Short mmCIF file of C-alpha atoms in Angstrom, two decimals:
data_model
loop_
_atom_site.label_atom_id
_atom_site.label_comp_id
_atom_site.label_asym_id
_atom_site.label_seq_id
_atom_site.Cartn_x
_atom_site.Cartn_y
_atom_site.Cartn_z
CA UNK D 30 302.08 81.31 268.64
CA UNK D 31 300.86 78.68 266.40
CA UNK D 32 301.32 79.91 262.43
CA UNK D 33 300.09 76.35 260.86
CA UNK D 34 301.03 76.54 257.23
CA UNK D 35 302.11 80.47 257.48
CA UNK D 36 304.59 78.92 258.98
CA UNK D 37 305.57 78.33 255.17
CA UNK D 38 305.75 81.90 254.01
CA UNK D 39 309.42 82.65 254.93
CA UNK D 40 310.51 79.68 252.81
CA UNK D 41 308.47 79.90 249.99
CA UNK D 42 308.80 83.95 249.84
CA UNK D 43 312.76 83.03 249.54
CA UNK D 44 312.04 80.36 246.83
CA UNK D 45 309.68 82.89 244.62
CA UNK D 46 312.09 85.78 245.11
CA UNK D 47 314.83 83.82 244.00
CA UNK D 48 312.95 82.66 240.77
CA UNK D 49 312.04 85.77 240.23
CA UNK D 50 314.91 87.74 240.99
CA UNK D 51 317.47 85.70 240.09
CA UNK D 52 319.12 86.44 243.00
CA UNK D 53 319.37 84.85 245.98
CA UNK D 54 320.50 87.21 248.76
CA UNK D 55 318.09 89.56 249.31
CA UNK D 56 315.45 86.67 248.62
CA UNK D 57 317.04 85.29 251.86
CA UNK D 58 316.85 88.58 253.46
CA UNK D 59 313.42 88.66 252.52
CA UNK D 60 311.77 85.30 254.40
CA UNK D 61 314.36 86.50 257.10
CA UNK D 62 312.59 89.70 257.50
CA UNK D 63 309.30 88.03 256.83
CA UNK D 64 309.54 85.91 259.55
CA UNK D 65 311.16 87.56 262.48
CA UNK D 66 307.88 90.46 261.38
CA UNK D 67 305.72 87.30 262.38
CA UNK D 68 307.19 86.23 265.50
CA UNK D 69 306.56 90.04 266.52
CA UNK D 70 302.74 90.34 265.77
CA UNK D 71 303.62 91.20 262.22
CA UNK D 72 304.99 94.51 263.19
CA UNK D 73 307.02 95.18 260.31
CA UNK D 74 309.39 97.64 262.37
CA UNK D 75 310.37 95.09 264.88
CA UNK D 76 310.56 92.05 262.10
CA UNK D 77 313.64 94.14 260.81
CA UNK D 78 314.94 94.97 263.75
CA UNK D 79 314.47 91.53 265.28
CA UNK D 80 316.39 90.44 261.85
CA UNK D 81 319.54 91.56 263.16
CA UNK D 82 319.39 91.31 266.98
CA UNK D 83 317.45 87.82 266.79
CA UNK D 84 318.50 85.72 263.99
CA UNK D 85 321.64 87.43 262.04
CA UNK D 86 323.59 88.16 264.80
CA UNK D 87 323.59 85.13 267.06
CA UNK D 88 324.25 83.10 263.98
CA UNK D 89 326.99 85.37 263.01
CA UNK D 90 328.51 85.31 266.14
CA UNK D 91 329.00 81.81 267.62
CA UNK D 92 331.86 80.02 267.66
CA UNK D 93 330.86 77.24 264.76
CA UNK D 94 329.58 80.33 262.79
CA UNK D 95 333.39 81.80 263.33
CA UNK D 96 334.62 78.69 262.19
CA UNK D 97 333.08 78.10 259.21
CA UNK D 98 333.88 81.10 257.60
CA UNK D 99 337.30 81.02 258.61
CA UNK D 100 337.07 78.00 256.83
CA UNK D 101 335.63 78.93 253.79
CA UNK D 102 338.05 82.01 254.09
CA UNK D 103 341.08 79.68 253.95
CA UNK D 104 340.30 77.59 251.07
CA UNK D 105 339.74 80.69 248.60
CA UNK D 106 343.69 81.66 250.18
CA UNK D 107 344.78 78.45 249.39
CA UNK D 108 342.89 78.59 245.58
CA UNK D 109 344.94 81.96 245.18
CA UNK D 110 348.53 80.52 245.91
CA UNK D 111 347.66 77.76 243.73
CA UNK D 112 346.82 79.64 241.11
CA UNK D 113 349.86 81.75 241.46
CA UNK D 114 352.78 79.55 241.62
CA UNK D 115 351.27 77.46 238.65
CA UNK D 116 351.23 74.38 239.64
CA UNK D 117 347.89 73.10 237.77
CA UNK D 118 349.11 74.69 234.82
CA UNK D 119 352.24 72.94 234.94
CA UNK D 120 350.21 69.39 235.47
CA UNK D 121 347.72 70.14 232.49
CA UNK D 122 351.27 70.69 230.38
CA UNK D 123 352.51 67.58 231.46
CA UNK D 124 349.51 65.49 230.36
CA UNK D 125 349.12 67.60 227.14
CA UNK D 126 352.99 66.02 226.17
CA UNK D 127 351.21 62.30 226.36
CA UNK D 128 347.77 63.19 224.29
CA UNK D 129 347.70 61.62 220.63
CA UNK D 130 344.30 61.36 219.76
CA UNK D 131 341.08 63.49 220.32
CA UNK D 132 339.67 60.67 222.96
CA UNK D 133 342.76 61.49 224.28
CA UNK D 134 342.21 65.18 224.67
CA UNK D 135 339.10 64.53 226.04
CA UNK D 136 340.16 61.90 228.70
CA UNK D 137 342.94 63.88 229.70
CA UNK D 138 340.70 67.09 230.15
CA UNK D 139 338.28 65.06 232.35
CA UNK D 140 341.33 63.58 234.27
CA UNK D 141 343.09 67.14 235.22
CA UNK D 142 339.70 68.31 236.19
CA UNK D 143 339.42 65.10 238.14
CA UNK D 144 342.66 66.60 240.18
CA UNK D 145 341.51 69.79 240.78
CA UNK D 146 338.37 68.78 243.11
CA UNK D 147 338.81 71.43 245.39
CA UNK D 148 336.88 74.32 243.92
CA UNK D 149 334.63 74.99 241.44
CA UNK D 150 335.87 78.04 240.25
CA UNK D 151 338.86 77.47 240.44
CA UNK D 152 338.59 73.96 238.20
CA UNK D 153 336.20 75.50 235.46
CA UNK D 154 338.80 78.31 234.86
CA UNK D 155 341.97 76.88 235.01
CA UNK D 156 341.04 73.18 233.14
CA UNK D 157 339.58 75.33 230.03
CA UNK D 158 342.14 77.71 229.76
CA UNK D 159 345.01 75.31 229.91
CA UNK D 160 343.39 72.74 227.83
CA UNK D 161 341.87 74.51 225.52
CA UNK D 162 345.15 74.76 223.04
CA UNK D 163 345.05 70.40 223.23
CA UNK D 164 341.59 70.02 222.66
CA UNK D 165 341.18 72.36 219.34
CA UNK D 166 344.50 71.17 218.60
CA UNK D 167 342.87 67.53 218.11
CA UNK D 168 339.82 69.09 216.51
CA UNK D 169 337.68 68.45 220.03
CA UNK D 170 334.66 71.41 219.67
CA UNK D 171 334.81 74.35 221.62
CA UNK D 172 331.25 73.52 223.07
CA UNK D 173 332.66 69.59 223.94
CA UNK D 174 335.20 70.77 226.03
CA UNK D 175 333.01 73.20 228.34
CA UNK D 176 331.05 70.24 228.73
CA UNK D 177 333.67 68.08 230.12
CA UNK D 178 334.67 71.03 232.16
CA UNK D 179 331.52 71.72 233.51
CA UNK D 180 330.77 68.37 234.40
CA UNK D 181 333.74 67.64 236.03
CA UNK D 182 333.82 71.02 238.01
CA UNK D 183 330.98 71.22 240.35
CA UNK D 184 330.09 67.10 240.76
CA UNK D 185 333.75 66.63 242.42
CA UNK D 186 333.69 69.45 244.34
CA UNK D 187 330.42 67.35 246.16
CA UNK D 188 331.80 63.80 246.18
CA UNK D 189 335.11 64.88 246.87
CA UNK D 190 336.36 64.12 251.06
CA UNK D 191 337.03 68.03 250.94
CA UNK D 192 336.78 70.79 248.84
CA UNK D 193 334.96 74.92 248.66
CA UNK D 194 331.55 72.99 248.34
CA UNK D 195 331.95 70.92 251.51
CA UNK D 196 332.55 73.21 254.23
CA UNK D 197 329.95 75.48 252.72
CA UNK D 198 327.67 72.77 253.00
CA UNK D 199 329.04 71.24 256.18
CA UNK D 200 327.79 74.29 257.62
CA UNK D 201 324.15 73.95 256.85
CA UNK D 202 324.55 70.75 258.48
CA UNK D 203 325.99 71.69 261.62
CA UNK D 204 323.39 74.47 261.72
CA UNK D 205 320.29 71.79 261.50
CA UNK D 206 322.09 69.80 264.25
CA UNK D 207 322.43 72.84 266.76
CA UNK D 208 318.02 73.45 265.87
CA UNK D 209 317.04 69.47 266.05
CA UNK D 210 319.70 69.08 269.25
CA UNK D 211 321.49 66.33 267.30
CA UNK D 212 324.64 65.56 268.24
CA UNK D 213 327.44 63.85 265.87
CA UNK D 214 329.97 64.98 263.48
CA UNK D 215 328.64 66.98 260.47
CA UNK D 216 331.46 65.78 258.55
CA UNK D 217 330.49 62.53 258.74
CA UNK D 218 327.55 63.56 257.92
CA UNK D 219 328.47 65.01 254.69
CA UNK D 220 330.67 62.00 254.12
CA UNK D 221 327.73 59.15 254.20
CA UNK D 222 325.29 61.74 251.80
CA UNK D 223 328.01 60.86 249.21
CA UNK D 224 327.29 57.24 247.87
CA UNK D 225 323.34 59.01 248.03
CA UNK D 226 324.56 61.93 245.70
CA UNK D 227 323.20 60.22 242.56
CA UNK D 228 322.91 62.73 240.17
CA UNK D 229 326.47 64.24 240.62
CA UNK D 230 327.75 60.30 240.28
CA UNK D 231 325.52 59.51 237.12
CA UNK D 232 326.96 62.66 235.56
CA UNK D 233 330.83 62.14 236.02
CA UNK D 234 330.16 58.68 234.45
CA UNK D 235 328.29 60.35 231.64
CA UNK D 236 330.98 61.86 230.62
CA UNK D 237 333.54 59.05 230.74
CA UNK D 238 331.04 56.85 228.74
CA UNK D 239 330.95 59.79 226.06
CA UNK D 240 334.79 60.61 225.41
CA UNK D 241 335.70 56.84 225.29
CA UNK D 242 332.46 55.30 223.14
CA UNK D 243 332.17 58.57 221.77
CA UNK D 244 328.20 58.63 222.20
CA UNK D 245 327.34 62.25 221.58
CA UNK D 246 323.83 63.13 221.05
CA UNK D 247 321.92 66.21 219.76
CA UNK D 248 323.47 69.20 218.86
CA UNK D 249 326.68 67.57 220.85
CA UNK D 250 326.76 65.60 218.09
CA UNK D 251 326.47 68.37 215.34
CA UNK D 252 329.15 70.52 217.05
CA UNK D 253 332.11 67.30 217.31
CA UNK D 254 330.60 66.46 213.06
CA UNK D 255 332.14 70.25 212.36
CA UNK D 256 334.92 70.42 214.17
CA UNK D 257 336.65 66.98 213.69
CA UNK D 258 335.35 67.09 209.88
CA UNK D 259 336.18 70.91 209.20
CA UNK D 260 338.17 72.00 211.76
CA UNK D 261 335.80 74.31 213.01
CA UNK D 262 335.89 74.30 216.86
CA UNK D 263 333.33 76.58 216.79
CA UNK D 264 330.53 77.62 214.80
CA UNK D 265 330.43 80.26 212.44
CA UNK D 266 329.00 83.77 214.21
CA UNK D 267 329.61 81.90 217.26
CA UNK D 268 330.78 84.67 220.15
CA UNK D 269 333.09 82.70 222.93
CA UNK D 270 334.25 85.15 225.66
CA UNK D 271 336.48 87.91 225.36
CA UNK D 272 340.31 87.32 226.46
CA UNK D 273 339.73 90.22 228.75
CA UNK D 274 337.60 88.61 230.95
CA UNK D 275 340.79 85.75 231.58
CA UNK D 276 342.91 87.99 232.90
CA UNK D 277 342.89 86.95 236.32
CA UNK D 278 343.76 83.19 235.07
CA UNK D 279 346.65 83.78 232.77
CA UNK D 280 349.13 81.46 232.10
CA UNK D 281 352.08 81.73 234.84
CA UNK D 282 355.53 82.70 232.72
CA UNK D 283 358.26 80.35 232.83
CA UNK D 284 358.96 77.06 233.80
CA UNK D 285 356.08 76.73 236.39
CA UNK D 286 356.26 73.26 238.57
CA UNK D 287 354.19 70.11 239.80
CA UNK D 288 355.05 70.28 243.12
CA UNK D 289 353.82 74.09 243.47
CA UNK D 290 350.33 71.99 242.66
CA UNK D 291 350.67 68.27 244.78
CA UNK D 292 352.59 69.39 247.84
CA UNK D 293 349.90 71.69 249.09
CA UNK D 294 347.80 69.36 248.27
CA UNK D 295 348.89 66.17 249.68
CA UNK D 296 349.42 68.42 253.29
CA UNK D 297 345.89 69.22 252.63
CA UNK D 298 344.59 65.40 252.48
CA UNK D 299 347.29 64.18 254.97
CA UNK D 300 346.38 66.54 258.02
CA UNK D 301 342.87 65.99 258.07
CA UNK D 302 342.98 62.17 259.31
CA UNK D 303 345.55 62.84 261.91
CA UNK D 304 343.32 66.30 263.34
CA UNK D 305 340.12 64.25 262.80
CA UNK D 306 341.83 61.18 265.90
CA UNK D 307 343.22 64.54 267.56
CA UNK D 308 340.25 66.70 268.17
CA UNK D 309 337.97 63.74 268.61
CA UNK D 310 340.23 62.38 271.53
CA UNK D 311 342.20 59.27 269.89
CA UNK D 312 344.49 57.51 271.70
CA UNK D 313 341.77 58.03 274.97
CA UNK D 314 338.90 57.19 272.64
CA UNK D 315 339.10 54.70 270.42
CA UNK D 316 339.25 55.40 266.96
CA UNK D 317 335.41 54.73 265.49
CA UNK D 318 334.52 56.96 268.93
CA UNK D 319 337.70 59.34 267.96
CA UNK D 320 335.61 60.04 264.24
CA UNK D 321 332.46 59.95 265.62
CA UNK D 322 333.52 62.73 267.78
CA UNK D 323 335.79 64.92 265.74
CA UNK D 324 335.59 68.47 264.93
CA UNK D 325 335.22 68.60 261.08
CA UNK D 326 335.30 71.86 261.24
CA UNK D 327 338.43 72.91 263.51
CA UNK D 328 340.25 69.54 261.39
CA UNK D 329 340.17 70.95 257.80
CA UNK D 330 340.43 74.62 258.91
CA UNK D 331 343.91 73.51 260.56
CA UNK D 332 344.53 71.63 257.41
CA UNK D 333 343.78 74.34 255.10
CA UNK D 334 346.13 76.72 257.14
CA UNK D 335 348.96 74.33 257.36
CA UNK D 336 348.67 73.69 253.18
CA UNK D 337 348.67 77.40 252.81
CA UNK D 338 351.86 77.60 254.72
CA UNK D 339 353.47 75.54 252.62
CA UNK D 340 352.48 77.11 249.77
CA UNK D 341 353.62 80.03 250.35
CA UNK D 342 356.85 78.97 251.48
CA UNK D 343 357.59 77.34 248.19
CA UNK D 344 356.25 80.72 246.64
CA UNK D 345 359.27 82.79 248.51
CA UNK D 346 361.39 80.14 247.76
CA UNK D 347 361.00 80.24 244.17
CA UNK D 348 361.08 83.66 243.82
CA UNK D 349 357.15 83.78 242.96
CA UNK D 350 356.38 86.53 245.15
CA UNK D 351 357.57 88.18 247.63
CA UNK D 352 355.98 88.82 251.59
CA UNK D 353 354.15 91.87 250.20
CA UNK D 354 352.56 90.31 247.82
CA UNK D 355 351.87 86.82 249.43
CA UNK D 356 349.74 89.02 252.26
CA UNK D 357 348.24 90.70 249.10
CA UNK D 358 346.75 86.66 248.01
CA UNK D 359 345.75 85.91 251.49
CA UNK D 360 343.54 89.15 251.38
CA UNK D 361 342.05 88.37 248.00
CA UNK D 362 341.40 85.02 248.61
CA UNK D 363 339.56 86.39 251.52
CA UNK D 364 337.38 88.42 249.50
CA UNK D 365 337.10 86.37 246.76
CA UNK D 366 334.78 84.54 249.73
CA UNK D 367 332.18 86.86 250.34
CA UNK D 368 329.71 86.04 248.58
CA UNK D 369 329.53 82.66 250.28
CA UNK D 370 330.00 84.44 253.80
CA UNK D 371 326.75 86.21 252.73
CA UNK D 372 324.68 83.45 251.80
CA UNK D 373 325.79 80.91 254.58
CA UNK D 374 324.91 83.52 257.11
CA UNK D 375 321.68 84.59 255.49
CA UNK D 376 320.88 80.47 255.84
CA UNK D 377 321.66 80.06 259.41
CA UNK D 378 318.92 83.19 260.09
CA UNK D 379 316.67 81.84 257.57
CA UNK D 380 316.91 78.47 259.03
CA UNK D 381 316.43 80.07 262.79
CA UNK D 382 313.79 81.79 261.95
CA UNK D 383 311.69 78.34 260.18
CA UNK D 384 312.45 76.60 264.07
CA UNK D 385 311.06 79.41 265.30
CA UNK D 386 307.90 79.71 262.99
CA UNK D 387 307.48 75.84 263.29
CA UNK D 388 307.71 75.29 259.55
CA UNK D 389 309.77 71.70 259.75
CA UNK D 390 306.47 70.33 262.43
CA UNK D 391 303.79 71.61 259.94
CA UNK D 392 306.11 70.16 256.64
CA UNK D 393 306.77 67.07 258.76
CA UNK D 394 302.55 66.81 259.80
CA UNK D 395 301.57 67.59 255.98
CA UNK D 396 303.85 64.92 254.68
CA UNK D 397 303.36 61.79 257.07
CA UNK D 398 299.28 62.25 256.44
CA UNK D 399 299.60 62.61 252.48
CA UNK D 400 303.32 61.57 251.14
CA UNK D 401 304.86 58.76 251.24
CA UNK D 402 308.77 58.62 252.31
CA UNK D 403 309.34 57.18 249.40
CA UNK D 404 308.79 59.87 247.08
CA UNK D 405 310.43 62.44 249.27
CA UNK D 406 313.38 62.07 247.90
CA UNK D 407 312.25 62.40 244.33
CA UNK D 408 310.41 65.38 245.47
CA UNK D 409 313.58 66.95 247.07
CA UNK D 410 315.21 66.59 244.27
CA UNK D 411 312.82 68.22 241.51
CA UNK D 412 312.44 71.65 243.51
CA UNK D 413 315.86 71.95 244.23
CA UNK D 414 316.35 71.18 240.76
CA UNK D 415 314.05 74.10 239.41
CA UNK D 416 315.42 76.36 242.10
CA UNK D 417 318.47 75.99 240.96
CA UNK D 418 317.48 76.45 237.62
CA UNK D 419 316.25 79.64 237.85
CA UNK D 420 318.18 81.77 240.30
CA UNK D 421 321.79 80.35 238.92
CA UNK D 422 323.33 79.07 242.13
CA UNK D 423 324.14 75.94 243.60
CA UNK D 424 325.04 77.40 246.83
CA UNK D 425 321.38 79.02 247.29
CA UNK D 426 319.48 75.74 246.28
CA UNK D 427 321.08 74.15 248.87
CA UNK D 428 320.90 77.43 251.56
CA UNK D 429 317.01 77.47 251.00
CA UNK D 430 316.60 73.80 250.96
CA UNK D 431 318.69 71.73 253.31
CA UNK D 432 316.78 73.41 256.28
CA UNK D 433 313.43 72.04 254.71
CA UNK D 434 315.07 68.57 254.35
CA UNK D 435 316.95 67.75 257.11
CA UNK D 436 314.18 68.71 259.44
CA UNK D 437 311.84 66.24 257.38
CA UNK D 438 314.19 63.32 257.46
CA UNK D 439 315.02 64.08 261.21
CA UNK D 440 310.76 63.57 261.92
CA UNK D 441 310.11 60.63 259.40
CA UNK D 442 311.58 57.33 261.00
CA UNK D 443 310.93 55.51 257.68
CA UNK D 444 313.16 58.18 255.88
CA UNK D 445 317.40 58.94 255.54
CA UNK D 446 318.96 62.38 257.09
CA UNK D 447 321.69 61.20 254.34
CA UNK D 448 319.41 60.35 251.41
CA UNK D 449 317.16 63.36 251.77
CA UNK D 450 320.48 65.87 251.81
CA UNK D 451 321.93 64.24 249.11
CA UNK D 452 319.05 64.85 246.74
CA UNK D 453 319.00 68.45 247.70
CA UNK D 454 322.59 68.52 246.83
CA UNK D 455 321.87 66.35 243.52
CA UNK D 456 319.15 68.26 241.96
CA UNK D 457 321.18 71.36 243.52
CA UNK D 458 323.50 70.83 240.63
CA UNK D 459 321.11 69.22 238.10
CA UNK D 460 319.55 72.67 237.68
CA UNK D 461 322.83 74.06 238.14
CA UNK D 462 324.18 72.15 234.96
CA UNK D 463 320.93 72.60 232.74
CA UNK D 464 321.07 76.87 233.92
CA UNK D 465 321.58 79.50 231.19
CA UNK D 466 322.58 81.97 234.19
CA UNK D 467 324.53 79.46 236.77
CA UNK D 468 328.21 80.93 237.72
CA UNK D 469 329.74 77.82 237.00
CA UNK D 470 327.96 77.44 234.01
CA UNK D 471 328.94 80.68 232.60
CA UNK D 472 332.35 80.27 233.66
CA UNK D 473 333.02 77.14 231.77
CA UNK D 474 332.91 79.08 228.83
CA UNK D 475 334.69 81.60 229.99
CA UNK D 476 337.35 79.17 230.80
CA UNK D 477 336.99 76.84 227.24
CA UNK D 478 336.01 79.46 225.37
CA UNK D 479 332.74 78.51 223.92
CA UNK D 480 330.01 80.58 222.97
CA UNK D 481 327.57 80.03 225.99
CA UNK D 482 324.37 79.45 224.53
CA UNK D 483 326.14 76.96 222.76
CA UNK D 484 327.41 75.31 226.11
CA UNK D 485 324.04 75.60 227.10
CA UNK D 486 322.08 73.99 224.34
CA UNK D 487 324.72 71.32 223.86
CA UNK D 488 325.40 70.11 227.63
CA UNK D 489 321.75 70.02 228.60
CA UNK D 490 320.41 67.16 227.17
CA UNK D 491 323.61 65.21 228.26
CA UNK D 492 322.29 67.42 232.12
CA UNK D 493 318.37 65.65 231.62
CA UNK D 494 319.93 62.47 230.51
CA UNK D 495 322.13 62.21 233.81
CA UNK D 496 318.48 63.25 236.04
CA UNK D 497 316.03 61.00 234.60
CA UNK D 498 318.78 58.49 236.18
CA UNK D 499 319.18 59.74 238.47
CA UNK D 500 314.94 59.91 239.42
CA UNK D 501 315.40 56.44 239.13
CA UNK D 502 318.32 56.06 241.57
CA UNK D 503 316.11 58.41 243.95
CA UNK D 504 312.79 56.42 243.87
CA UNK D 505 314.76 53.06 244.14
CA UNK D 506 316.65 54.42 247.52
CA UNK D 507 313.38 55.96 248.67
CA UNK D 508 312.20 52.10 248.25
CA UNK D 509 314.54 50.00 249.76
CA UNK D 510 317.24 52.55 251.06
CA UNK D 511 319.78 51.04 249.62
CA UNK D 512 322.78 53.07 247.66
CA UNK D 513 323.79 50.35 246.28
CA UNK D 514 321.62 48.53 244.67
CA UNK D 515 319.53 52.46 243.65
CA UNK D 516 323.02 53.76 242.47
CA UNK D 517 323.32 49.80 239.98
CA UNK D 518 320.05 50.59 238.32
CA UNK D 519 320.43 54.29 237.94
CA UNK D 520 323.74 53.43 235.82
CA UNK D 521 322.14 50.98 234.08
CA UNK D 522 319.16 53.30 232.97
CA UNK D 523 321.94 55.72 232.46
CA UNK D 524 323.84 53.66 230.00
CA UNK D 525 320.31 52.11 228.22
CA UNK D 526 319.63 56.30 227.64
CA UNK D 527 322.47 56.94 226.24
CA UNK D 528 322.72 54.62 223.81
CA UNK D 529 319.56 54.87 222.72
CA UNK D 530 319.86 58.55 222.62
CA UNK D 531 322.80 58.18 220.71
CA UNK D 532 321.93 55.82 218.01
CA UNK D 533 317.92 58.39 217.39
CA UNK D 534 320.30 61.45 217.75
CA UNK D 535 323.51 61.10 217.14
CA UNK D 536 326.07 61.70 214.27
CA UNK D 537 328.82 58.61 212.83
CA UNK D 538 331.93 61.08 212.52
CA UNK D 539 333.76 59.24 209.38
CA UNK D 540 337.54 57.65 210.77
CA UNK D 541 339.52 58.92 207.34
CA UNK D 542 339.63 62.89 208.73
CA UNK D 543 342.82 63.78 209.00
CA UNK D 544 344.61 66.20 211.87
CA UNK D 545 347.26 68.38 210.41
#
């Protein structure tokens, strides 16, 4: 059947419902159901039956989906063990002993955020809660602490070679490879998007600039002036989250060891290259061929499992928990990823629905007639940003937008698939950073014990600054296809904008304040 413009109904309905309800799960399911209903002559009962029998269950049951869901769960388990053994806390304590200035406290917070690159929730809660005493001592405002934590969590998870976000996006890319008949490694494809993920790169760079040049502006400048001159790290009347909400992330008693964090992470990262070569048929295949044909999902799954075994054995050897408690940690780790399981399954399903309706073919035909390929990355970035801002979830945004962006790029020879995916990823992070209902934004406020609205109000001008710079980069990339040139121009725009905003909207902090 030819559905024409009606083939847009499932993804558009999913986007609109996500915007209205601010909940992505029912929005995605509604998109699957309406698409299945259309396939079955607009019969809603048959549509409900087909939603499960033809779309959800087949997507849930194949080997690739099972692999993705399993390694998502294993990452949840790894995070649970790293939290329980206190390795991250030990690293933070080691860093804090060397801090002597407010700039050092902020730079150390950023460094600690970079170290915990593999899971955004764990990053936001751990970095904020552990570094809070250090930044308070150096009179750094809680708003600034929350900004540093928030802007080094999600962006890093998309720029690192392995993280919970990487495995989620790989799942979306792999599903589209199947739908589009593309052969290749979804992991290598993901790695190729990193140089084009301009917002994430620029947001991290902006954090470094603001810290080391002290180029604060807007509400953040006022918050920093207040903290540094009066010692009030929170404004009068601020309402930080209750410490009761942090009970799952309280500090570990005793003397936690840095090796409890470093050794499992080294195992995780160290296992991936040999597993890639092995699953890619090396040495029968040459190095390049082996990497291209590697099973990225299975490689990361085995690496994560090995890291968990190491973390478990280290915890048992140090008597941090007994074997029964370790098994409960495993269960809790899988439970923590339940939302990811549901969103991924529905994302795969709505991708299959749009394939059955010919949505991608219609969008491609429309775009080829009316939109220049150079503009498409900008449009993808903006739409993804709007969806993420209004829903508060980057995962949900990726689930909705990647099945639209990849077929569009696949059909347009002039457009890079890597650039299209990166535009969606960047837009999702940008909207997430501006949204008051974003989960990572809320957790950053909680971990830093900052008033949540104060955090949103002080962070948004910085996010918009990086977002404008990112838009320029995406436009240049759409015209030239060069990631390096586009990023270089974006960096220049970012530095100039930040400097001008600081000069116009900043507030000079006196050099003679004292810290007692």
